[in-house]
Amino acid sequence: EFHYPLKMSAFSDCIWTSKSILVIDGGLGTEIEERGITLQGNGGLWSAELIHTNPRLLKDIHKDYLRAGADIIITSTYQASVEQFCHLLGISEAEAEDLIRKGVRLAKEAREEFLKENPQTDPKPLIAGSVGPYAVSLPNMSEYSGDYVDQVSSKHMMNWHRPRIKCLLEEGVDFLAVETIPAQAEGEAIADLLRNEFPNAKAWISFSCKSSTETCHGERFSEAVAAVSQCDQVVAVGVNCSAPEHIEGLLLSAKGMCQKPLVVYPNSGERYQKDTGEWTDLHENSAERFNTLIPIWLLAGAKAVGGCCRVGPTEIASISKKICELMKTTNLKLKDYNIY
């Protein structure tokens, strides 16, 4: 059994009882690219590359999201794995593990520096350890379809996820953000791993979806969240890295299937073209578009809202402002979930 210095009650206490709706940060990789750095996503390291090459910029982006009003910042470990770090950087397993841990330390440093600037902040922002899908290690972009789960066993996926989860927990993240999971089978495999090997950990599991009812692999979203919700370590479920227009239908489909809080952090609404690596359907004002959708998402059951690809600090500031306005002018209140 692994031992790690976690006080996970802060996760549930802060998110589900002390505030009405919490704000999640925005995309890391696409925000890095907005600042002039080209990243390798297809079988590469994506935002995790900067843990090694430009940690200062990563920390600055974390702080920008906190200044924008984020209550939760997510580490730059989405595409980090011991295997990939060793292969792409030519380093040892111990050095690779330390890079994953460094991703947590950078987020912690950003939080501490933000709190020095804003000592009145209460409650303290939380740090989520990003756990991306197995397929980010493959050079075939199958994380967008989830097709790899038809060939890869649950045991193999668990073995791949284990080292990163261990490093994140031992370095003291507040909880795990298991995110952009395209298939129910992988969500269940990670839930089993947490249940059997990390009994003190807490996590949300968030799926990527291709429609208002289906995960990217084609399972019903409602069935996927119901399945992973059976794990006590999974204290919230949701959807991310998906089109904003799908969110309401997904939330409504899940409301009767599980009693766990729902989190949403979709993409900007622009569409990524896998063959060209470009974004199309560009929106001049995605912040304004999100503001029209946030009340709908909250009424459909969302308890935490943020953004993923192409959603930056400007949009998160707008989301935070909108949620504050809604809390003051409506009767939207958060149910006190008993998640232990």
Tab-separated table of C-alpha atoms in Angstrom:
chain	number	residue	atom	x	y	z
A	1	GLU	CA	0.000	0.000	0.000
A	2	PHE	CA	1.319	3.444	-0.909
A	3	HIS	CA	1.437	6.158	1.724
A	4	TYR	CA	1.159	9.774	0.770
A	5	PRO	CA	0.673	13.062	2.656
A	6	LEU	CA	-2.918	13.804	1.667
A	7	LYS	CA	-5.720	15.545	3.499
A	8	MET	CA	-8.420	14.867	0.988
A	9	SER	CA	-11.264	16.158	3.126
A	10	ALA	CA	-10.294	19.626	1.866
A	11	PHE	CA	-11.482	18.562	-1.566
A	12	SER	CA	-15.015	17.690	-0.616
A	13	ASP	CA	-15.342	20.375	2.041
A	14	CYS	CA	-14.239	23.166	-0.280
A	15	ILE	CA	-15.914	22.087	-3.480
A	16	TRP	CA	-19.196	20.686	-2.315
A	17	THR	CA	-20.079	22.523	0.882
A	18	SER	CA	-18.307	25.837	1.403
A	19	LYS	CA	-19.120	27.542	-1.901
A	20	SER	CA	-22.002	27.307	-4.271
A	21	ILE	CA	-20.343	26.802	-7.642
A	22	LEU	CA	-16.584	26.555	-8.145
A	23	VAL	CA	-14.510	27.741	-11.082
A	24	ILE	CA	-12.038	25.388	-12.749
A	25	ASP	CA	-9.119	26.797	-14.723
A	26	GLY	CA	-8.786	26.698	-18.523
A	27	GLY	CA	-6.581	24.914	-21.021
A	28	LEU	CA	-2.840	24.723	-20.421
A	29	GLY	CA	-1.518	23.412	-23.720
A	30	THR	CA	-3.476	25.757	-25.953
A	31	GLU	CA	-2.671	28.698	-23.669
A	32	ILE	CA	1.025	27.854	-23.948
A	33	GLU	CA	0.675	27.884	-27.721
A	34	GLU	CA	-1.140	31.229	-27.540
A	35	ARG	CA	2.054	32.531	-25.931
A	36	GLY	CA	4.177	31.504	-28.902
A	37	ILE	CA	5.426	28.015	-28.071
A	38	THR	CA	4.689	25.069	-30.364
A	39	LEU	CA	3.930	21.836	-28.526
A	40	GLN	CA	3.995	18.223	-29.673
A	41	GLY	CA	0.693	16.570	-28.836
A	42	ASN	CA	0.514	13.466	-31.032
A	43	GLY	CA	2.492	10.941	-28.981
A	44	GLY	CA	4.516	13.761	-27.452
A	45	LEU	CA	4.443	15.512	-24.093
A	46	TRP	CA	2.075	18.431	-24.797
A	47	SER	CA	2.025	20.847	-21.831
A	48	ALA	CA	4.153	18.452	-19.753
A	49	GLU	CA	7.107	19.397	-21.950
A	50	LEU	CA	7.347	22.736	-20.164
A	51	ILE	CA	7.931	21.102	-16.800
A	52	HIS	CA	11.338	20.322	-18.272
A	53	THR	CA	11.926	23.230	-20.668
A	54	ASN	CA	10.100	26.290	-19.311
A	55	PRO	CA	8.766	25.816	-15.772
A	56	ARG	CA	8.556	29.579	-15.225
A	57	LEU	CA	5.968	29.966	-17.969
A	58	LEU	CA	3.898	27.103	-16.565
A	59	LYS	CA	3.880	28.745	-13.161
A	60	ASP	CA	2.921	32.092	-14.680
A	61	ILE	CA	-0.061	30.521	-16.454
A	62	HIS	CA	-1.203	28.829	-13.253
A	63	LYS	CA	-1.061	32.214	-11.510
A	64	ASP	CA	-2.931	33.911	-14.341
A	65	TYR	CA	-5.777	31.431	-13.918
A	66	LEU	CA	-5.844	32.048	-10.165
A	67	ARG	CA	-5.909	35.797	-10.741
A	68	ALA	CA	-8.786	35.242	-13.167
A	69	GLY	CA	-10.824	33.658	-10.383
A	70	ALA	CA	-10.129	29.925	-10.665
A	71	ASP	CA	-10.766	27.964	-7.483
A	72	ILE	CA	-9.058	24.892	-8.943
A	73	ILE	CA	-5.877	24.716	-11.016
A	74	ILE	CA	-4.898	21.514	-12.797
A	75	THR	CA	-1.285	20.349	-13.074
A	76	SER	CA	0.522	20.136	-16.419
A	77	THR	CA	0.721	16.328	-16.216
A	78	TYR	CA	-2.106	15.467	-18.629
A	79	GLN	CA	0.301	13.934	-21.137
A	80	ALA	CA	3.059	13.097	-18.647
A	81	SER	CA	4.103	9.520	-18.050
A	82	VAL	CA	7.277	7.861	-16.838
A	83	GLU	CA	7.400	5.925	-20.100
A	84	GLN	CA	7.134	9.026	-22.316
A	85	PHE	CA	9.567	11.120	-20.316
A	86	CYS	CA	12.151	8.343	-20.458
A	87	HIS	CA	11.650	7.723	-24.171
A	88	LEU	CA	11.472	11.327	-25.388
A	89	LEU	CA	13.938	12.987	-23.024
A	90	GLY	CA	16.384	10.117	-22.588
A	91	ILE	CA	16.239	10.232	-18.808
A	92	SER	CA	15.967	7.609	-16.061
A	93	GLU	CA	12.740	6.424	-14.445
A	94	ALA	CA	13.671	8.250	-11.240
A	95	GLU	CA	14.239	11.485	-13.160
A	96	ALA	CA	10.934	11.011	-14.999
A	97	GLU	CA	9.087	10.519	-11.733
A	98	ASP	CA	10.653	13.698	-10.370
A	99	LEU	CA	9.428	15.658	-13.392
A	100	ILE	CA	5.863	14.522	-12.657
A	101	ARG	CA	6.332	15.608	-9.050
A	102	LYS	CA	7.806	18.898	-10.245
A	103	GLY	CA	4.569	19.554	-12.109
A	104	VAL	CA	2.809	19.486	-8.735
A	105	ARG	CA	5.456	21.638	-7.089
A	106	LEU	CA	5.085	24.310	-9.784
A	107	ALA	CA	1.339	24.492	-9.178
A	108	LYS	CA	1.924	24.718	-5.422
A	109	GLU	CA	4.471	27.503	-5.897
A	110	ALA	CA	2.013	29.375	-8.101
A	111	ARG	CA	-0.677	29.040	-5.446
A	112	GLU	CA	1.614	30.252	-2.677
A	113	GLU	CA	2.743	33.251	-4.705
A	114	PHE	CA	-0.871	34.069	-5.539
A	115	LEU	CA	-1.858	33.838	-1.871
A	116	LYS	CA	0.938	36.239	-0.925
A	117	GLU	CA	-0.529	38.686	-3.442
A	118	ASN	CA	-4.080	37.981	-2.236
A	119	PRO	CA	-3.910	37.018	1.457
A	120	GLN	CA	-7.656	37.506	1.866
A	121	THR	CA	-8.419	34.552	-0.430
A	122	ASP	CA	-10.583	32.009	1.372
A	123	PRO	CA	-10.882	29.117	0.896
A	124	LYS	CA	-7.442	28.369	-0.478
A	125	PRO	CA	-7.475	27.339	-4.151
A	126	LEU	CA	-7.117	23.630	-4.800
A	127	ILE	CA	-4.626	21.760	-6.955
A	128	ALA	CA	-5.845	18.860	-9.073
A	129	GLY	CA	-3.369	16.343	-10.429
A	130	SER	CA	-4.116	15.799	-14.115
A	131	VAL	CA	-4.421	12.189	-15.261
A	132	GLY	CA	-4.969	12.027	-19.019
A	133	PRO	CA	-5.939	8.913	-21.002
A	134	TYR	CA	-3.613	6.076	-21.959
A	135	ALA	CA	-3.767	6.956	-25.663
A	136	VAL	CA	-1.853	10.222	-25.247
A	137	SER	CA	1.245	7.976	-25.303
A	138	LEU	CA	0.296	6.649	-28.754
A	139	PRO	CA	1.139	8.402	-32.059
A	140	ASN	CA	-2.252	7.743	-33.645
A	141	MET	CA	-4.560	10.299	-31.976
A	142	SER	CA	-6.814	7.519	-30.707
A	143	GLU	CA	-7.533	9.572	-27.589
A	144	TYR	CA	-10.099	11.317	-29.786
A	145	SER	CA	-11.986	8.087	-30.502
A	146	GLY	CA	-11.178	5.743	-27.622
A	147	ASP	CA	-10.704	2.893	-30.096
A	148	TYR	CA	-7.562	1.727	-28.276
A	149	VAL	CA	-9.658	0.231	-25.471
A	150	ASP	CA	-10.778	-2.456	-27.922
A	151	GLN	CA	-7.186	-3.738	-28.105
A	152	VAL	CA	-5.612	-2.732	-24.773
A	153	SER	CA	-6.502	-4.615	-21.591
A	154	SER	CA	-7.672	-2.922	-18.417
A	155	LYS	CA	-4.661	-4.391	-16.609
A	156	HIS	CA	-2.285	-2.799	-19.123
A	157	MET	CA	-3.964	0.593	-18.736
A	158	MET	CA	-3.830	0.317	-14.944
A	159	ASN	CA	-0.117	-0.526	-15.078
A	160	TRP	CA	0.486	2.521	-17.271
A	161	HIS	CA	-1.481	4.913	-15.053
A	162	ARG	CA	-0.104	3.665	-11.724
A	163	PRO	CA	3.319	5.453	-11.607
A	164	ARG	CA	1.914	8.888	-12.467
A	165	ILE	CA	-0.961	8.585	-9.987
A	166	LYS	CA	1.488	7.507	-7.293
A	167	CYS	CA	3.777	10.493	-7.959
A	168	LEU	CA	0.909	12.993	-7.983
A	169	LEU	CA	-0.507	11.715	-4.720
A	170	GLU	CA	2.822	11.474	-2.942
A	171	GLU	CA	3.654	15.051	-3.958
A	172	GLY	CA	0.434	16.215	-2.310
A	173	VAL	CA	-2.180	17.201	-4.869
A	174	ASP	CA	-5.533	17.955	-3.273
A	175	PHE	CA	-7.230	15.442	-5.564
A	176	LEU	CA	-6.896	13.840	-8.992
A	177	ALA	CA	-8.503	15.197	-12.153
A	178	VAL	CA	-8.888	12.088	-14.284
A	179	GLU	CA	-9.826	13.856	-17.485
A	180	THR	CA	-10.602	13.611	-21.183
A	181	ILE	CA	-11.295	9.904	-20.828
A	182	PRO	CA	-12.915	8.841	-24.128
A	183	ALA	CA	-14.184	5.392	-23.150
A	184	GLN	CA	-16.067	3.869	-20.243
A	185	ALA	CA	-13.630	0.940	-20.038
A	186	GLU	CA	-10.686	3.192	-19.188
A	187	GLY	CA	-12.722	5.149	-16.648
A	188	GLU	CA	-13.641	1.899	-14.931
A	189	ALA	CA	-10.030	0.675	-15.015
A	190	ILE	CA	-8.820	3.838	-13.273
A	191	ALA	CA	-11.644	3.630	-10.739
A	192	ASP	CA	-10.614	0.043	-9.981
A	193	LEU	CA	-6.989	1.135	-9.590
A	194	LEU	CA	-7.975	3.834	-7.097
A	195	ARG	CA	-10.253	1.468	-5.195
A	196	ASN	CA	-7.690	-1.303	-4.890
A	197	GLU	CA	-4.387	0.530	-4.536
A	198	PHE	CA	-5.038	4.149	-3.518
A	199	PRO	CA	-7.884	3.882	-0.984
A	200	ASN	CA	-7.275	7.336	0.523
A	201	ALA	CA	-7.238	9.185	-2.779
A	202	LYS	CA	-10.117	11.248	-4.122
A	203	ALA	CA	-10.737	12.026	-7.768
A	204	TRP	CA	-13.162	13.245	-10.336
A	205	ILE	CA	-13.469	11.313	-13.578
A	206	SER	CA	-14.376	13.413	-16.591
A	207	PHE	CA	-15.190	11.955	-20.004
A	208	SER	CA	-14.728	13.437	-23.472
A	209	CYS	CA	-17.901	13.166	-25.531
A	210	LYS	CA	-18.859	13.334	-29.206
A	211	SER	CA	-22.551	14.124	-28.795
A	212	SER	CA	-25.087	15.156	-26.178
A	213	THR	CA	-25.494	11.515	-25.098
A	214	GLU	CA	-22.313	9.592	-25.982
A	215	THR	CA	-18.673	9.363	-24.973
A	216	CYS	CA	-16.156	9.598	-27.804
A	217	HIS	CA	-16.004	5.789	-27.893
A	218	GLY	CA	-19.764	5.523	-28.181
A	219	GLU	CA	-20.985	4.470	-24.733
A	220	ARG	CA	-23.873	6.324	-23.211
A	221	PHE	CA	-22.443	9.055	-21.027
A	222	SER	CA	-25.090	8.368	-18.395
A	223	GLU	CA	-23.970	4.742	-18.136
A	224	ALA	CA	-20.289	5.671	-18.018
A	225	VAL	CA	-20.731	8.095	-15.114
A	226	ALA	CA	-22.992	5.635	-13.310
A	227	ALA	CA	-20.327	2.943	-13.596
A	228	VAL	CA	-17.412	5.000	-12.250
A	229	SER	CA	-19.615	6.588	-9.572
A	230	GLN	CA	-19.785	3.223	-7.828
A	231	CYS	CA	-16.187	3.776	-6.701
A	232	ASP	CA	-16.038	5.597	-3.356
A	233	GLN	CA	-12.789	7.315	-4.358
A	234	VAL	CA	-14.599	8.992	-7.252
A	235	VAL	CA	-16.306	11.945	-5.627
A	236	ALA	CA	-17.389	13.773	-8.781
A	237	VAL	CA	-17.941	12.987	-12.449
A	238	GLY	CA	-18.283	15.077	-15.542
A	239	VAL	CA	-17.326	16.058	-19.059
A	240	ASN	CA	-14.449	18.047	-20.533
A	241	CYS	CA	-12.654	18.685	-23.837
A	242	SER	CA	-16.005	18.509	-25.616
A	243	ALA	CA	-18.164	20.923	-27.578
A	244	PRO	CA	-20.169	23.411	-25.470
A	245	GLU	CA	-23.384	22.607	-27.330
A	246	HIS	CA	-23.301	19.020	-26.022
A	247	ILE	CA	-22.994	19.893	-22.324
A	248	GLU	CA	-26.626	20.468	-21.368
A	249	GLY	CA	-27.807	17.170	-22.824
A	250	LEU	CA	-24.959	15.272	-21.186
A	251	LEU	CA	-25.677	16.767	-17.768
A	252	LEU	CA	-29.385	16.097	-18.007
A	253	SER	CA	-28.758	12.492	-19.025
A	254	ALA	CA	-26.528	11.948	-15.985
A	255	LYS	CA	-28.678	13.572	-13.299
A	256	GLY	CA	-30.793	10.521	-12.632
A	257	MET	CA	-27.932	8.045	-12.947
A	258	CYS	CA	-25.612	9.049	-10.113
A	259	GLN	CA	-25.637	11.099	-6.932
A	260	LYS	CA	-22.143	12.532	-7.369
A	261	PRO	CA	-21.576	16.215	-8.189
A	262	LEU	CA	-21.106	17.073	-11.860
A	263	VAL	CA	-18.167	19.047	-13.273
A	264	VAL	CA	-17.932	20.580	-16.750
A	265	TYR	CA	-15.049	22.229	-18.566
A	266	PRO	CA	-15.631	22.141	-22.318
A	267	ASN	CA	-13.542	23.446	-25.181
A	268	SER	CA	-14.155	26.898	-26.629
A	269	GLY	CA	-16.453	25.549	-29.338
A	270	GLU	CA	-13.782	25.703	-32.016
A	271	ARG	CA	-13.048	22.390	-33.710
A	272	TYR	CA	-9.642	20.723	-33.879
A	273	GLN	CA	-8.782	19.195	-37.246
A	274	LYS	CA	-6.640	16.127	-36.635
A	275	ASP	CA	-5.250	16.031	-40.166
A	276	THR	CA	-4.006	19.631	-40.213
A	277	GLY	CA	-3.542	20.371	-36.504
A	278	GLU	CA	-5.559	23.563	-36.924
A	279	TRP	CA	-8.627	24.962	-35.197
A	280	THR	CA	-11.682	25.882	-37.259
A	281	ASP	CA	-15.084	27.451	-36.556
A	282	LEU	CA	-13.288	30.239	-34.724
A	283	HIS	CA	-15.382	32.287	-32.318
A	284	GLU	CA	-14.568	35.940	-31.887
A	285	ASN	CA	-15.978	36.022	-28.366
A	286	SER	CA	-16.079	32.628	-26.717
A	287	ALA	CA	-16.361	34.291	-23.294
A	288	GLU	CA	-19.670	35.860	-24.314
A	289	ARG	CA	-20.860	32.535	-25.687
A	290	PHE	CA	-19.976	30.747	-22.441
A	291	ASN	CA	-21.844	33.381	-20.439
A	292	THR	CA	-25.066	32.536	-22.248
A	293	LEU	CA	-24.566	28.819	-21.585
A	294	ILE	CA	-23.441	28.862	-17.944
A	295	PRO	CA	-26.926	29.426	-16.446
A	296	ILE	CA	-28.195	26.503	-18.528
A	297	TRP	CA	-25.373	24.259	-17.313
A	298	LEU	CA	-25.928	25.202	-13.687
A	299	LEU	CA	-29.642	24.517	-13.927
A	300	ALA	CA	-28.807	21.176	-15.552
A	301	GLY	CA	-26.742	20.241	-12.494
A	302	ALA	CA	-23.158	21.494	-12.911
A	303	LYS	CA	-21.394	22.165	-9.591
A	304	ALA	CA	-18.020	23.255	-11.002
A	305	VAL	CA	-17.416	25.007	-14.331
A	306	GLY	CA	-14.279	25.851	-16.287
A	307	GLY	CA	-12.729	25.420	-19.691
A	308	CYS	CA	-10.422	23.183	-21.668
A	309	CYS	CA	-8.796	23.714	-25.081
A	310	ARG	CA	-8.742	27.305	-26.358
A	311	VAL	CA	-10.272	28.619	-23.132
A	312	GLY	CA	-7.767	30.951	-21.515
A	313	PRO	CA	-7.531	33.295	-18.509
A	314	THR	CA	-9.736	35.930	-20.168
A	315	GLU	CA	-12.559	33.422	-20.569
A	316	ILE	CA	-12.076	32.050	-17.050
A	317	ALA	CA	-12.309	35.582	-15.645
A	318	SER	CA	-15.589	36.005	-17.506
A	319	ILE	CA	-16.880	32.638	-16.229
A	320	SER	CA	-15.956	33.559	-12.664
A	321	LYS	CA	-17.685	36.920	-12.930
A	322	LYS	CA	-20.808	35.368	-14.426
A	323	ILE	CA	-21.052	32.736	-11.707
A	324	CYS	CA	-20.659	35.377	-9.000
A	325	GLU	CA	-23.451	37.414	-10.586
A	326	LEU	CA	-25.725	34.374	-10.775
A	327	MET	CA	-25.101	33.462	-7.158
A	328	LYS	CA	-26.096	36.953	-6.062
A	329	THR	CA	-29.184	37.304	-8.211
A	330	THR	CA	-30.711	33.812	-8.313
A	331	ASN	CA	-31.608	31.019	-5.959
A	332	LEU	CA	-29.031	28.628	-7.421
A	333	LYS	CA	-27.530	26.969	-4.388
A	334	LEU	CA	-25.319	23.934	-4.006
A	335	LYS	CA	-26.713	20.827	-2.401
A	336	ASP	CA	-24.614	19.622	0.509
A	337	TYR	CA	-23.465	16.260	-0.834
A	338	ASN	CA	-22.531	13.561	1.629
A	339	ILE	CA	-19.773	12.005	-0.446
A	340	TYR	CA	-17.954	10.063	2.231
